[in-house]
Amino acid sequence: MATLNSLRSLFLIVALLAIGSACAEPPVFDLISKPVHDPDWEVGFAAMRDRGYTPLFNGKDLTGWWNPYPHGKAEAVDGEIHLTGDKKFFLVTDKPYTDFRLSVEIHLPDGPANSGVMFRCHVDEDATKKVYGYQAECDGSDRRWSGGLYDEARRRWIWPSIKGRSTEQFLEHAEESQQFFSQPRVRDALNRNGWNRYEVTCVKDLIRIEVNGVETVRFRDATDASGYIGIQHHGEKGQTYRFRNLFLKELPVVPGERHAELTDQSPVTIKRINDKVTQLDFGKVAFGNIVMPVPEGRGMAKVHFGEKLKEGRIDQDPPGTVRYGVTPVRLGQQRGNWIVPAVVDPRNVEQAGLIYANPPAVLTPEAWRSVMPFRWIEIEGVDPEFPFELIRRRAAFSATWNDDASAFECSDETLNRIWDLCKYSIKATTFAGVYVDGDRERIPYEADAYLNQISHYTTDDDVTMAARTFDWLMENGTWPSEWAPHMVFMAYAEWMYSGDTEWLKQRYESLKAKTLLHRSGADGLVRSGESDQNRHDIVDWPKNERDGFVFTEINTVVNAFHIEALEQMAEMAHAIGKDADARAFEARAAGAKTSFHKTLFDEDAGVYRDGVGTDHHSIHANFFPLAFGLIPNENVAGVVDWLAQADMRCSPYAAQYFMDALFSHNRARKALDLILADGDRSWKHMLDSGTTISWEAWDLKYKPNQDWNHAWGAAPANLLPRHVLGAQPGTPGWNTATIRPCPGDLSFARGKVPTSRGPIQIEWTNEESFDLSLSLPPGMTAVVDLPATKNSVGVFAGDTPVPATKRGDRWVVDDVVSGSVRFEVK
């Protein structure tokens, strides 16, 4: 296989070099670098409905649309709207919209053609130019300004702008905007001879336009806050402009309205601090607010919410993004109960923040009132006889969370407490209905969401939140380089968990924009320009957790993510019948892997350097490719040995991959030692610090603005079930599983791992022999891979030998198993 891959790689590289960098990419590259929209409109229609969009066109007739012009013809034809005429005209909706995400597919005719999507536009039936306002340009000319922002019948070109065709206010960015549209990825975003998906997002004064997954406009303009949707015929006689799959999603969407709920919780302790203040402790931090009987009296009381104590009191000036807030409460004058909302942080509700900063925050339901993370409240100014025991915290969690879905227990009590901390961290951060970054911006980030997702799978048994978050991020992506390939990882993980190829098929094409192929060269490796090296390439976060990583044009970490994304795309393409795509992805990945090792492996040191042009070897440049299986067999042992000497010189985010690499390569003892290490760079430190939700960083001194409620810090929630208990899916949908316990120095472990087919029950002891009891749900088979104890001769069921093959220091049972089995290595 290695020889075949090498031949494929050589063929691909030679072919690409023969074309030359100045020429267009070959057709095979186009196949996997751009979305290819299905010729069957019903496929796209079903996909958009599945993603929560409302159709503006029913595919059958023009209900909801009208032509304000006396000329032009519009008709519904086989799921498409066809516009024909010999003068310019627009077909518009009969309903205006304010904040929304709009999706329209456009097919331009051959020859001279120009069209576009009107949004927030206006209609004046008495005017010559009856339709005016914002337009997302569809430019069929050699100018290639498709996706540009045009102001029809008013200010004309906004972005890009050009003298003579733009008003003065937009000419200040004429050069910048034209250079932007000259970039190959933007210039070539339009498929001139096929279908193109236009997506327009309007939130307050922020306008964003994408063409086939490529962002072409992000601009602020407050001229129009509301208006109609329209589609254009440019007036070329005999030309037919085709439109299909016209969908709209009104914003904001509030996932918590359907997918999260409030749970009433009693205080664990009530303590009178002094003659004015009573403190209530709810035991753990949760996102919520409180409900309390209306206190008697006149005037105002105060309710203080806190996530941290200082000298026995709520810290009213906490560090970083640790939360504190105070809400006034009116005494008397009402009967019944007050809902006391938590204090609103403006960033948590921002829908159109800084233009190049963050996408919209995920809102919580208005009916809840505002929520924040807190463990303690202090009530100030209420009579000591007040019934404090009747106060309840209204804590928000996933509406389907099941505390009994998973379990873990082992011989190390500290590890058990770490499991409890991390499992609860996943539960507590489901409050918004999609995964968010704790409480700083309350937005999903791709890497955060992926780590959250794989831990949600191992702790709960109803995990629709993962697919929902994927769809959210495809519409509201963030900026780091490696975060884009994490979208491929999220789709792959969902497919492996659910086995749902229909879900995958509906989202597959859009993933092509997430592999970083547009930044790769003829050798298959991704290049990083100056802005990428200074801002977009993350490696790890915060910056001081990078183990001294040296950024170069070709860096090891970004390329490791790129290659892993290509390989996962190949598997998914095969699964949905896109075999030509799959072969192209496989060839591209093989070529990139050959270049990766040849270019980035330091033969003298026996490990990978950070990038071309440096001899620095960070642990990140080695554990990422090791975790992804990118290292040739002959070099694996050296990299593993080198990493086994390293400390936790990375953040909790990157530690997920570091631990994965160690567990997967028979270094469970080292991985567990790092998880349990003394000092301030381990999950033991989080535990000892008294937190009840995992942190964003190991300590405030490593990230002064860190959240104390961050799910990407909860990696043991998936590491312990996947590696210590050893349960992982072998094929999509858990049709088969791999059971590969990694005991390290532990003497026993037992637990329950949820899957889409039901729970797997595992219990093992690790003494003179290794004894495994396994119960699989109906319909699942498993490959069993067991550690070889000292001087072991084989695997037994009771006294009966079981056919098994020794591979290194492990025994692999030859036949797959089902139901309940017990094996002993002795």
CSV table of C-alpha atoms in Angstrom, one decimal, residues 476-668:
chain,number,residue,atom,x,y,z
A,476,ASN,CA,-20.9,31.5,11.1
A,477,GLY,CA,-17.3,30.4,10.7
A,478,THR,CA,-14.3,32.0,12.5
A,479,TRP,CA,-10.9,33.0,11.3
A,480,PRO,CA,-8.1,30.6,12.3
A,481,SER,CA,-6.5,28.3,9.7
A,482,GLU,CA,-6.8,25.0,11.5
A,483,TRP,CA,-10.3,25.8,12.6
A,484,ALA,CA,-11.5,25.3,9.0
A,485,PRO,CA,-10.4,21.6,8.8
A,486,HIS,CA,-12.0,21.1,12.1
A,487,MET,CA,-15.3,21.4,10.2
A,488,VAL,CA,-14.3,18.3,8.2
A,489,PHE,CA,-13.5,16.6,11.5
A,490,MET,CA,-16.9,17.5,12.9
A,491,ALA,CA,-18.7,16.1,9.9
A,492,TYR,CA,-16.6,12.9,10.0
A,493,ALA,CA,-17.2,12.4,13.7
A,494,GLU,CA,-21.0,12.8,13.2
A,495,TRP,CA,-21.0,10.3,10.4
A,496,MET,CA,-18.9,7.8,12.4
A,497,TYR,CA,-21.3,8.3,15.4
A,498,SER,CA,-24.6,8.2,13.5
A,499,GLY,CA,-23.9,6.5,10.2
A,500,ASP,CA,-26.3,8.9,8.6
A,501,THR,CA,-25.0,9.1,5.0
A,502,GLU,CA,-28.0,11.2,3.9
A,503,TRP,CA,-27.0,13.9,6.4
A,504,LEU,CA,-23.5,13.7,5.1
A,505,LYS,CA,-24.5,13.8,1.5
A,506,GLN,CA,-26.4,17.0,2.1
A,507,ARG,CA,-23.4,18.8,3.5
A,508,TYR,CA,-20.5,17.1,1.7
A,509,GLU,CA,-20.0,19.7,-1.1
A,510,SER,CA,-19.8,22.6,1.3
A,511,LEU,CA,-16.9,21.0,3.1
A,512,LYS,CA,-14.7,21.3,0.1
A,513,ALA,CA,-14.1,25.0,1.1
A,514,LYS,CA,-12.8,23.9,4.5
A,515,THR,CA,-9.8,21.7,3.6
A,516,LEU,CA,-7.3,24.6,2.9
A,517,LEU,CA,-6.8,23.3,-0.7
A,518,HIS,CA,-6.9,26.9,-2.0
A,519,ARG,CA,-3.7,27.6,-0.1
A,520,SER,CA,-1.8,24.5,-1.3
A,521,GLY,CA,0.9,24.3,-4.0
A,522,ALA,CA,1.9,21.8,-6.6
A,523,ASP,CA,3.6,19.7,-4.0
A,524,GLY,CA,0.3,19.4,-2.1
A,525,LEU,CA,1.5,21.5,0.9
A,526,VAL,CA,-0.3,24.5,2.3
A,527,ARG,CA,1.4,27.8,2.1
A,528,SER,CA,1.0,30.5,4.8
A,529,GLY,CA,1.5,34.1,3.8
A,530,GLU,CA,2.5,36.9,6.1
A,531,SER,CA,-1.0,37.5,7.5
A,532,ASP,CA,-1.5,33.7,8.0
A,533,GLN,CA,1.8,33.5,9.9
A,534,ASN,CA,1.0,36.5,12.0
A,535,ARG,CA,-2.7,35.9,12.7
A,536,HIS,CA,-4.5,32.9,11.1
A,537,ASP,CA,-2.2,30.0,11.8
A,538,ILE,CA,-3.0,29.1,15.4
A,539,VAL,CA,-0.9,26.0,16.3
A,540,ASP,CA,-2.1,26.4,19.9
A,541,TRP,CA,-3.9,29.0,22.0
A,542,PRO,CA,-3.0,31.1,23.9
A,543,LYS,CA,0.3,32.0,22.1
A,544,ASN,CA,2.5,31.2,25.0
A,545,GLU,CA,1.4,27.5,24.8
A,546,ARG,CA,3.1,26.9,21.5
A,547,ASP,CA,6.4,25.4,22.9
A,548,GLY,CA,8.4,28.0,21.0
A,549,PHE,CA,6.9,27.1,17.6
A,550,VAL,CA,8.5,29.0,14.8
A,551,PHE,CA,6.2,30.1,12.0
A,552,THR,CA,7.3,29.7,8.4
A,553,GLU,CA,5.6,29.7,5.0
A,554,ILE,CA,5.2,25.9,5.1
A,555,ASN,CA,4.5,24.8,8.6
A,556,THR,CA,4.0,21.3,10.0
A,557,VAL,CA,0.9,21.8,12.1
A,558,VAL,CA,-1.3,23.5,9.5
A,559,ASN,CA,-0.2,20.9,6.9
A,560,ALA,CA,-1.0,18.0,9.3
A,561,PHE,CA,-4.5,19.3,9.7
A,562,HIS,CA,-4.8,19.8,5.9
A,563,ILE,CA,-3.7,16.2,5.1
A,564,GLU,CA,-6.0,14.7,7.8
A,565,ALA,CA,-8.9,16.7,6.4
A,566,LEU,CA,-8.1,15.4,2.8
A,567,GLU,CA,-8.1,11.8,4.1
A,568,GLN,CA,-11.3,12.1,5.9
A,569,MET,CA,-12.9,13.8,2.9
A,570,ALA,CA,-11.8,10.8,0.8
A,571,GLU,CA,-13.6,8.4,3.2
A,572,MET,CA,-16.7,10.4,3.2
A,573,ALA,CA,-16.7,10.8,-0.5
A,574,HIS,CA,-16.6,7.0,-0.9
A,575,ALA,CA,-19.5,6.6,1.6
A,576,ILE,CA,-21.8,8.8,-0.5
A,577,GLY,CA,-20.9,7.4,-3.8
A,578,LYS,CA,-18.6,10.2,-5.0
A,579,ASP,CA,-15.8,7.8,-6.0
A,580,ALA,CA,-14.1,10.2,-8.5
A,581,ASP,CA,-13.8,12.7,-5.7
A,582,ALA,CA,-12.6,10.1,-3.3
A,583,ARG,CA,-9.8,9.0,-5.7
A,584,ALA,CA,-8.8,12.7,-6.2
A,585,PHE,CA,-8.7,13.3,-2.5
A,586,GLU,CA,-6.7,10.2,-1.9
A,587,ALA,CA,-4.2,11.1,-4.6
A,588,ARG,CA,-3.9,14.6,-3.3
A,589,ALA,CA,-3.4,13.4,0.3
A,590,ALA,CA,-0.8,10.8,-0.8
A,591,GLY,CA,1.2,13.4,-2.6
A,592,ALA,CA,1.0,15.9,0.3
A,593,LYS,CA,2.1,13.2,2.8
A,594,THR,CA,5.1,12.4,0.7
A,595,SER,CA,6.1,16.0,0.5
A,596,PHE,CA,5.2,16.5,4.2
A,597,HIS,CA,7.7,13.8,5.3
A,598,LYS,CA,10.4,14.7,2.8
A,599,THR,CA,10.2,18.4,3.5
A,600,LEU,CA,9.5,18.6,7.2
A,601,PHE,CA,11.1,15.5,8.8
A,602,ASP,CA,14.5,16.1,10.4
A,603,GLU,CA,16.5,12.9,9.7
A,604,ASP,CA,19.3,13.8,12.1
A,605,ALA,CA,17.0,14.6,15.0
A,606,GLY,CA,14.5,11.8,14.2
A,607,VAL,CA,11.5,14.2,14.7
A,608,TYR,CA,9.6,16.9,12.7
A,609,ARG,CA,10.7,20.5,12.6
A,610,ASP,CA,8.2,23.3,12.9
A,611,GLY,CA,8.4,24.2,9.2
A,612,VAL,CA,10.6,24.9,6.3
A,613,GLY,CA,13.4,27.3,7.2
A,614,THR,CA,13.8,26.4,10.9
A,615,ASP,CA,15.4,23.6,12.9
A,616,HIS,CA,13.2,24.1,15.9
A,617,HIS,CA,11.2,21.0,17.0
A,618,SER,CA,8.1,21.8,19.0
A,619,ILE,CA,6.0,19.0,20.5
A,620,HIS,CA,3.1,20.3,18.4
A,621,ALA,CA,5.0,19.6,15.2
A,622,ASN,CA,5.2,16.0,16.3
A,623,PHE,CA,2.0,15.0,18.3
A,624,PHE,CA,-0.4,16.4,15.7
A,625,PRO,CA,1.0,14.3,12.8
A,626,LEU,CA,1.3,11.3,15.2
A,627,ALA,CA,-2.3,11.6,16.3
A,628,PHE,CA,-3.4,11.8,12.7
A,629,GLY,CA,-1.4,8.8,11.6
A,630,LEU,CA,0.7,10.7,9.1
A,631,ILE,CA,4.2,9.4,10.2
A,632,PRO,CA,5.8,6.5,8.2
A,633,ASN,CA,6.0,3.3,10.2
A,634,GLU,CA,9.8,3.4,10.4
A,635,ASN,CA,9.7,6.8,12.1
A,636,VAL,CA,6.9,6.4,14.5
A,637,ALA,CA,8.9,4.8,17.4
A,638,GLY,CA,11.4,7.7,17.4
A,639,VAL,CA,8.7,10.3,17.5
A,640,VAL,CA,6.8,8.5,20.2
A,641,ASP,CA,9.9,8.1,22.4
A,642,TRP,CA,10.8,11.8,22.0
A,643,LEU,CA,7.3,12.8,22.9
A,644,ALA,CA,7.3,10.5,25.9
A,645,GLN,CA,10.0,12.6,27.5
A,646,ALA,CA,8.0,15.8,27.1
A,647,ASP,CA,6.0,17.7,29.7
A,648,MET,CA,2.6,19.3,29.0
A,649,ARG,CA,4.0,22.1,26.9
A,650,CYS,CA,0.7,22.9,25.3
A,651,SER,CA,-2.8,24.1,26.2
A,652,PRO,CA,-5.9,22.0,27.2
A,653,TYR,CA,-7.0,22.2,23.5
A,654,ALA,CA,-3.8,20.8,22.1
A,655,ALA,CA,-3.6,18.3,25.0
A,656,GLN,CA,-6.5,16.4,23.4
A,657,TYR,CA,-4.3,15.6,20.4
A,658,PHE,CA,-1.2,15.0,22.6
A,659,MET,CA,-3.0,12.5,24.8
A,660,ASP,CA,-4.6,10.9,21.7
A,661,ALA,CA,-1.2,10.4,20.2
A,662,LEU,CA,0.2,8.8,23.4
A,663,PHE,CA,-2.7,6.5,24.1
A,664,SER,CA,-2.9,5.3,20.5
A,665,HIS,CA,0.8,4.4,20.5
A,666,ASN,CA,0.9,2.4,23.7
A,667,ARG,CA,2.0,5.2,26.1
A,668,ALA,CA,-1.0,5.2,28.3
